[in-house]
Coordinates of C-alpha atoms and ligand atoms in Angstrom, one line a residue:
X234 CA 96.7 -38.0 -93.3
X235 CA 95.8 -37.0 -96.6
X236 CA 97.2 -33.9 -98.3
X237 CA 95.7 -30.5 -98.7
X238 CA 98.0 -29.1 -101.3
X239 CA 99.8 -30.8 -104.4
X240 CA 101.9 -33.5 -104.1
X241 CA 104.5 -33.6 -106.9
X242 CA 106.7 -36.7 -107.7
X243 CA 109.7 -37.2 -110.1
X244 CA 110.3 -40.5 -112.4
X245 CA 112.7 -41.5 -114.5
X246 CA 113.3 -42.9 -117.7
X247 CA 114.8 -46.2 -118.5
X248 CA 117.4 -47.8 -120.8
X249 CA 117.8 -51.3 -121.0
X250 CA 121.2 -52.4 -121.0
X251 CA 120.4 -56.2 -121.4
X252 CA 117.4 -57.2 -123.1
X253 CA 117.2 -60.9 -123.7
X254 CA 113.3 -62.1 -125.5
X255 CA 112.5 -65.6 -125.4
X256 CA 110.1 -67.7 -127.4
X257 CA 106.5 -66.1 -128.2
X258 CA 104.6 -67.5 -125.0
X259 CA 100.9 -69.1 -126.1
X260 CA 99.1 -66.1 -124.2
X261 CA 101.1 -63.4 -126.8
X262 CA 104.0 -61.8 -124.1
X263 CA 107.9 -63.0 -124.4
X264 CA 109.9 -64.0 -121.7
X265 CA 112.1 -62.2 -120.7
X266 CA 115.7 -61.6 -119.0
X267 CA 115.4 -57.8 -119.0
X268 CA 118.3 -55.7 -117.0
X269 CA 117.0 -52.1 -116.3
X270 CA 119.4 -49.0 -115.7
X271 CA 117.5 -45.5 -114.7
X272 CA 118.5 -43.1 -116.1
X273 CA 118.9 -39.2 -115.1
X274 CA 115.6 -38.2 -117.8
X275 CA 112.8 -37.6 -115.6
X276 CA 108.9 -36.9 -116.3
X277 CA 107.1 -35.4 -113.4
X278 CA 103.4 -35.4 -112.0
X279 CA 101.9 -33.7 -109.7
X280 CA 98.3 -34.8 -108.0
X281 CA 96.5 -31.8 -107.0
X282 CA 92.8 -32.4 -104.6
X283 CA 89.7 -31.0 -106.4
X284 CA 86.2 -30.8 -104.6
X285 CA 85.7 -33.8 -103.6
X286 CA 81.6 -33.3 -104.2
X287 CA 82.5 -33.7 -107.8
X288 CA 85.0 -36.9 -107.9
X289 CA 86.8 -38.0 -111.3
X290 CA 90.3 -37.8 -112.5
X291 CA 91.1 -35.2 -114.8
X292 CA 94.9 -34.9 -116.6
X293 CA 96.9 -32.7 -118.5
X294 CA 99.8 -33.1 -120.3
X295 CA 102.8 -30.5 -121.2
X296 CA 106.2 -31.1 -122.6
X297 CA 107.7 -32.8 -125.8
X298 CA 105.6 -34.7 -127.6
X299 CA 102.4 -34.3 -125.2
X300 CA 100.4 -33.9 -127.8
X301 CA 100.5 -37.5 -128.3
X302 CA 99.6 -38.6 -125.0
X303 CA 95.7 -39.2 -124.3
X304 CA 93.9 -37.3 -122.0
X305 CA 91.4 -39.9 -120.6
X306 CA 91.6 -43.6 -119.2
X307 CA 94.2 -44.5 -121.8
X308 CA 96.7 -42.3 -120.0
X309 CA 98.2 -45.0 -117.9
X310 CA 99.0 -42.3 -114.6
X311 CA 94.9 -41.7 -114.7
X312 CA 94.7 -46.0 -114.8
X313 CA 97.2 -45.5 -112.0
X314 CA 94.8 -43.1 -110.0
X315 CA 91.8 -45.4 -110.7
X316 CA 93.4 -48.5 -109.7
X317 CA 94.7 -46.8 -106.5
X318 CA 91.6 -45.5 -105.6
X319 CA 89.6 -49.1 -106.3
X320 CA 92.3 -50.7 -104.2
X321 CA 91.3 -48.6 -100.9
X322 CA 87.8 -47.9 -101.4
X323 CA 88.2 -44.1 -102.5
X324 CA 85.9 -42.1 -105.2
X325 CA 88.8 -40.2 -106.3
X326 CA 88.9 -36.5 -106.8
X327 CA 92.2 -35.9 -108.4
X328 CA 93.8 -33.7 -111.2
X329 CA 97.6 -34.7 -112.8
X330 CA 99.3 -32.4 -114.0
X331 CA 102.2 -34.6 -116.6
X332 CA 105.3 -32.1 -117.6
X333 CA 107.1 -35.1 -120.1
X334 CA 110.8 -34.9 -120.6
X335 CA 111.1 -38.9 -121.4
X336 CA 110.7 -38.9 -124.9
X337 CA 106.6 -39.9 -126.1
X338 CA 106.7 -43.9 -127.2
X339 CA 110.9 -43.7 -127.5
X340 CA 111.6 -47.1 -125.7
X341 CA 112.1 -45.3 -122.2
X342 CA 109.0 -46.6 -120.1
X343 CA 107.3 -42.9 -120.2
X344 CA 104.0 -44.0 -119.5
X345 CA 105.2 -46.6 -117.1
X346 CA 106.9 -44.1 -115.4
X347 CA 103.6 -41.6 -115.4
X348 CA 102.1 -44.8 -114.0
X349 CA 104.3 -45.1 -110.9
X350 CA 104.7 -41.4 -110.3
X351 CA 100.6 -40.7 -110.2
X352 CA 100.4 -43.8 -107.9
X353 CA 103.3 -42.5 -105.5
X354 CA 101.4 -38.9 -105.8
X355 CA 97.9 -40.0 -105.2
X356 CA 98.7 -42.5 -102.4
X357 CA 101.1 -39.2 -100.8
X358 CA 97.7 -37.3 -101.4
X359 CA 95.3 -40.1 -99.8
X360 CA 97.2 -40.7 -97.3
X361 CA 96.8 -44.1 -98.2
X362 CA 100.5 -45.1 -96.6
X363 CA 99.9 -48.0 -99.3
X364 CA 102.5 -50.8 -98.3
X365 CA 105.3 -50.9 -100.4
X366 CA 104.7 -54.6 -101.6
X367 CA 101.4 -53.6 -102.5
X368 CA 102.0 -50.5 -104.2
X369 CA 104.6 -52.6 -106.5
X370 CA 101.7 -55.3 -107.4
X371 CA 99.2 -52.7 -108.2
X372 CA 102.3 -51.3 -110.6
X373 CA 102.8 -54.6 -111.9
X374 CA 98.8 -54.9 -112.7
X375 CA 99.6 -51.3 -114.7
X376 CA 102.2 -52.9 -116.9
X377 CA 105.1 -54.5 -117.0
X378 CA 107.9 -51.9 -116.9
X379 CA 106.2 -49.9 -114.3
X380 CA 107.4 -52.0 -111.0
X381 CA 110.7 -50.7 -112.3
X382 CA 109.6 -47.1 -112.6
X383 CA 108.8 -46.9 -108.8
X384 CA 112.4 -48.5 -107.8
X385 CA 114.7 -47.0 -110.1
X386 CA 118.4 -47.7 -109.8
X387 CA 118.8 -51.0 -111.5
X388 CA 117.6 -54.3 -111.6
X389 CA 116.8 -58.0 -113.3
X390 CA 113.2 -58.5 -114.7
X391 CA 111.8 -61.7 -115.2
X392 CA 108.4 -62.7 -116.4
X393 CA 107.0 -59.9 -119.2
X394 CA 110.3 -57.8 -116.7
X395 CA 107.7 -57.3 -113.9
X396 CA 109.0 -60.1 -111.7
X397 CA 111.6 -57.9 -110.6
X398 CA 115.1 -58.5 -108.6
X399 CA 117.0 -55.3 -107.6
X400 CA 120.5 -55.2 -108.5
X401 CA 124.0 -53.8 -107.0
X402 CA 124.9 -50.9 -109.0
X403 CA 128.4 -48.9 -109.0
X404 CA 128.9 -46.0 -111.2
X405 CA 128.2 -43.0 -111.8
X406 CA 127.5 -44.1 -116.0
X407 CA 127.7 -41.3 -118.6
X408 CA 125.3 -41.7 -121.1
X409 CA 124.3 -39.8 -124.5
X410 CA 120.5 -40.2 -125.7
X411 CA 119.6 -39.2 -129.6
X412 CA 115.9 -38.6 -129.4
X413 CA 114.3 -39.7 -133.1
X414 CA 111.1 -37.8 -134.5
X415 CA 108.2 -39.6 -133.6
X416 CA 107.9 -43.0 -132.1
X417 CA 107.8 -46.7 -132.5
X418 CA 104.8 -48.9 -130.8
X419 CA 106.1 -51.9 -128.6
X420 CA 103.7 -54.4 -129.6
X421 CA 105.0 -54.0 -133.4
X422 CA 108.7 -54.1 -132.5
X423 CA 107.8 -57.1 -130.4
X424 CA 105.6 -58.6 -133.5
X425 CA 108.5 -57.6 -136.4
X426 CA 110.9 -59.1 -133.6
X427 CA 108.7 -62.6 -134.1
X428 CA 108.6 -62.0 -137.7
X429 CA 112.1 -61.9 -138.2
X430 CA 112.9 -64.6 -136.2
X431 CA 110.7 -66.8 -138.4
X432 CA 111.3 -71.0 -137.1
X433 CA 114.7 -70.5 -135.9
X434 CA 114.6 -72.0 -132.4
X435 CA 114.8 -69.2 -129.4
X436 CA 116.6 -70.1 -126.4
X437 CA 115.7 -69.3 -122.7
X438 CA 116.6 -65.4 -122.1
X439 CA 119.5 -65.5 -119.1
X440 CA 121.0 -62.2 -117.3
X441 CA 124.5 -62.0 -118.6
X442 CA 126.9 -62.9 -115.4
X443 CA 129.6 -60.3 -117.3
X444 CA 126.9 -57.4 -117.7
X445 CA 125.4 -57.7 -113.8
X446 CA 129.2 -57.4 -112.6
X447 CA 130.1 -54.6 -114.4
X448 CA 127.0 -52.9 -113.6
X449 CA 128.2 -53.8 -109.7
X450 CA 131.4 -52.5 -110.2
X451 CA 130.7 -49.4 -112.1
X452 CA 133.0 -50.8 -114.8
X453 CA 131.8 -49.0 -118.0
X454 CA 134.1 -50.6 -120.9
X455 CA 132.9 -53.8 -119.4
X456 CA 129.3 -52.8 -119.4
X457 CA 130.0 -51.6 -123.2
X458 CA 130.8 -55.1 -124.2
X459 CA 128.0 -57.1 -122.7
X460 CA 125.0 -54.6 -123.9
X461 CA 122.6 -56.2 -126.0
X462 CA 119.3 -55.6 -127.1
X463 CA 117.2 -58.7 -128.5
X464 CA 114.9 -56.2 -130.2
X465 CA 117.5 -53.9 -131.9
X466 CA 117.1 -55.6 -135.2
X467 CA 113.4 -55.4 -135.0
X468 CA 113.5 -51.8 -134.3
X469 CA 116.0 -51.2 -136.8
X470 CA 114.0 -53.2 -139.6
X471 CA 111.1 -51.0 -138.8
X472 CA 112.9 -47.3 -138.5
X473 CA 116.4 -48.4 -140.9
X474 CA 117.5 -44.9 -140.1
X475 CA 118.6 -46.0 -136.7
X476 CA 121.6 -47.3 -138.2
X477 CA 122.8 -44.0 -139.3
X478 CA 122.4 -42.5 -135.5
X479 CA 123.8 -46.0 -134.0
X480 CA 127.0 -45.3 -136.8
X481 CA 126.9 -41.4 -135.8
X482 CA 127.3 -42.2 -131.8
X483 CA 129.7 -44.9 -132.0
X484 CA 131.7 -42.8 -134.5
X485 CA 131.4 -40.2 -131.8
X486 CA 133.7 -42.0 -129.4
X487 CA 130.6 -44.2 -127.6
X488 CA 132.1 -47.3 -125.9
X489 CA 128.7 -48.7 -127.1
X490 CA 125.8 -48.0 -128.4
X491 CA 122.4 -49.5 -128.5
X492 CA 118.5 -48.9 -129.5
X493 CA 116.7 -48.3 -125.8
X494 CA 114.0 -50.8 -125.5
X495 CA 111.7 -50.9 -128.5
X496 CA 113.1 -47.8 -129.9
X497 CA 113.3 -45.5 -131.4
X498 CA 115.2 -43.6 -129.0
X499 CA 119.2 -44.9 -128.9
X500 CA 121.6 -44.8 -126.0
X501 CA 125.7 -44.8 -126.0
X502 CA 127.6 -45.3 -123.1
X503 CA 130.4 -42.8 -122.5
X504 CA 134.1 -43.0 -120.9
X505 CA 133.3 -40.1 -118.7
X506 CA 131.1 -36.7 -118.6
X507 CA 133.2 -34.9 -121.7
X508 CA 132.9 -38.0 -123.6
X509 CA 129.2 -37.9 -123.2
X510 CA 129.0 -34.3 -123.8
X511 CA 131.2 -35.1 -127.3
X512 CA 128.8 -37.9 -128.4
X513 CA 125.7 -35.7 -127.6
X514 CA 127.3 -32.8 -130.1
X515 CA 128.4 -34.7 -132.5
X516 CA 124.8 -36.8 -132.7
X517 CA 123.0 -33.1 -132.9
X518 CA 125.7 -32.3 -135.3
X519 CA 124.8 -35.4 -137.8
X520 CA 121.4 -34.9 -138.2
X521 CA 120.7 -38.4 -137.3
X522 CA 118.3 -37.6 -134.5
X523 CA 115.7 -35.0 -133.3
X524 CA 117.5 -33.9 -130.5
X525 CA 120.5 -35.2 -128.4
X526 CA 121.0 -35.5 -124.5
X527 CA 123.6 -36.3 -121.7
X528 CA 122.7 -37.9 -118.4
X529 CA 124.2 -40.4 -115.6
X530 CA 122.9 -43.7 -114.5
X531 CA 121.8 -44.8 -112.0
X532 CA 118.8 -42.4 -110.9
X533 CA 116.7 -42.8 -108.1
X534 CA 113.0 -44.2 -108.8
X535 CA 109.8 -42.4 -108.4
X536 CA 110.3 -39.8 -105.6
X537 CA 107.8 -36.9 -103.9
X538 CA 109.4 -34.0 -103.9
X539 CA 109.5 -31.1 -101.8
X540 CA 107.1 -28.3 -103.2
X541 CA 107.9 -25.6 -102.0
X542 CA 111.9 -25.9 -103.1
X543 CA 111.9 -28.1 -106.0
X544 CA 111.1 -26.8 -109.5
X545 CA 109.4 -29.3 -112.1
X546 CA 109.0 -27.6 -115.1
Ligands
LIG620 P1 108.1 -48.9 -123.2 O1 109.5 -48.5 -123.3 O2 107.6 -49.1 -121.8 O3 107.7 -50.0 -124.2 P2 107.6 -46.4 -124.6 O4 108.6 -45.6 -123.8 O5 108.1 -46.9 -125.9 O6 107.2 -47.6 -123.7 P3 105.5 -44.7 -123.9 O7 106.1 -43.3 -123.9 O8 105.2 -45.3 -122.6 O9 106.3 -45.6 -124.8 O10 104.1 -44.6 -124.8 C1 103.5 -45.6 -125.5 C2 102.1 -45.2 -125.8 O11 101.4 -45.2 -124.6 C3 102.0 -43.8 -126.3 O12 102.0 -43.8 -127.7 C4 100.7 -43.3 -125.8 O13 99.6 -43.4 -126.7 C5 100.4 -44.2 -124.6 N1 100.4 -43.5 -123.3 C6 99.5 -43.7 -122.3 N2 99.8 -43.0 -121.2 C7 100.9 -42.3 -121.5 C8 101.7 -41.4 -120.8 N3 101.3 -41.0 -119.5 N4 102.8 -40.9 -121.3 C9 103.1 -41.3 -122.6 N5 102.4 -42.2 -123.3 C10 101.3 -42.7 -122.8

């Protein structure tokens, strides 16, 4: 049955706490072994009907960094609608409404996770009941962090990360974020990444055995030992002030710390809630960052929420 009022859905963020990239492939992506943690950040959209005599997708965009964000097919949660819509048959009639607090181009799947949310929100809104399997190949079709976006918790990506394996995950993990001004793009931390490397031979990316237990067993100082990030140094190279907010959180007290993704934003894993809550002061205190944050892993993935209780500003 579809939906007569707005359907609004909350997505997290992502940090990667293994990121293993193989060899440059002949068609331009990298292989990868990529182990994805959500992460208690969340962006949230909300698919609201419009007369359906005049179909299109409309979007708007509120929040940090929005103003970066396009406002037309680029936006990945209106490719979402589209591809949604195409997949059943439907002229669409849709507005989504974005309210970003994953930081814009930081190296935490933002648009992927704007992706998954408007899919989840227009299929609630269709009444579409799209199955599950199907939902995660259109995702996959959207990009290849965005399968993760819609499951959340954790879990092993293969392929460009959109062959995806769902993982065992204890915890609660305390994390600090340091939010950088401005962003970096993937496709030059990916191409520096390359650059760097020059001829040295790459091996096959593998899941580190040590990381996937202590992700099961909500061991943090083993987690700590095992992150890695095959594109740190890129993102480093590109933004070499990342070094001075890795320096301030592990300083800080951080078991670890690492550059999320493709940057810029970095993540350090904490002992415990006050740790966190240490790290995140003493980042904002350092001036090494935009803006510091605490949150726990692992979060749930893209979920409809209740709207009449739940606020999403
Ligand atoms: P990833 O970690 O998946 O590589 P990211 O988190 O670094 O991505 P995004 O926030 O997804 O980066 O944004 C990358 C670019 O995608 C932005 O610069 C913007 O132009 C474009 N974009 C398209 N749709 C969106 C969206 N809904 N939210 C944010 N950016 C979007």
């Amino acid at each position: 049955m579809p939906a007569t009022t707005p359907v609004p859905v909350r997505v997290p963020a992502k940090v990667n706490v293994q990121l293993a990239v193989g060899p440059l492939r002949p068609d331009g992506f990298h292989d990868l072994a990529n182990v994805f943690l959500a992460v208690g950040l969340y962006d949230h959209v909300t698919a609201t009907p419009t007369d359906p005599s005049v179909p299109g997708i409309t979007v708007t965009c509120a929040g940090p960094g929005s103003e970066h964000v396009p406002l037309d097919r680029a936006n990945l949660a209106v490719r979402a609608a589209e591809i949604l819509a195409a997949h059943h048959g439907l002229a669409p009639a849709v507005r989504l409404d974005i309210v970003k607090d994953i930081p814009v181009a930081g190296g935490m799947a933002g648009g992927s996770a704007d992706a998954a949310g408007a899919l989840l929100a227009c299929d609630t809104l269709w009444g579409t009941a799209t199955p599950r399997a199907q939902l995660l190949d259109l995702c996959a079709e959207l990009g290849s962090d965005v399968p993760f976006s819609l499951v959340g918790g954790a879990a092993l990506g293969r392929g460009r990360g959109e062959k995806l394996t769902e993982l065992a995950v204890g915890g609660p993990f305390h994390w600090g974020f340091a939010l950088a001004d401005g962003g970096l793009s993937t496709p030059e931390v990916y191409r520096a990444c390359d650059r760097l490397r020059g001829d040295t031979p790459v091996a096959a990316p593998e899941a580190d055995p040590a990381l996937l237990a202590a992700l099961r067993t909500g061991d943090a100082p083993a987690l700590a030992a095992a992150l890695t990030n095959d594109l740190q140094p890129a993102a480093v190279s590109l933004r070499p002030s990342l070094a001075a907010t890795l320096a301030a959180g592990t300083a800080a007290g951080a078991l670890a710390g690492l550059v999320s993704g493709s940057g810029p934003t970095c993540a350090f894993l904490a002992a415990d809630a006050g740790a966190a809550a240490r790290i995140a002061r003493s980042l904002t205190d350092s001036g090494t960052c935009r803006a510091a944050r605490t949150t726990t892993a692992p979060a749930p993935g893209a979920t409809v929420l209740d709207a009449t209780s739940e606020s999403h500003a």
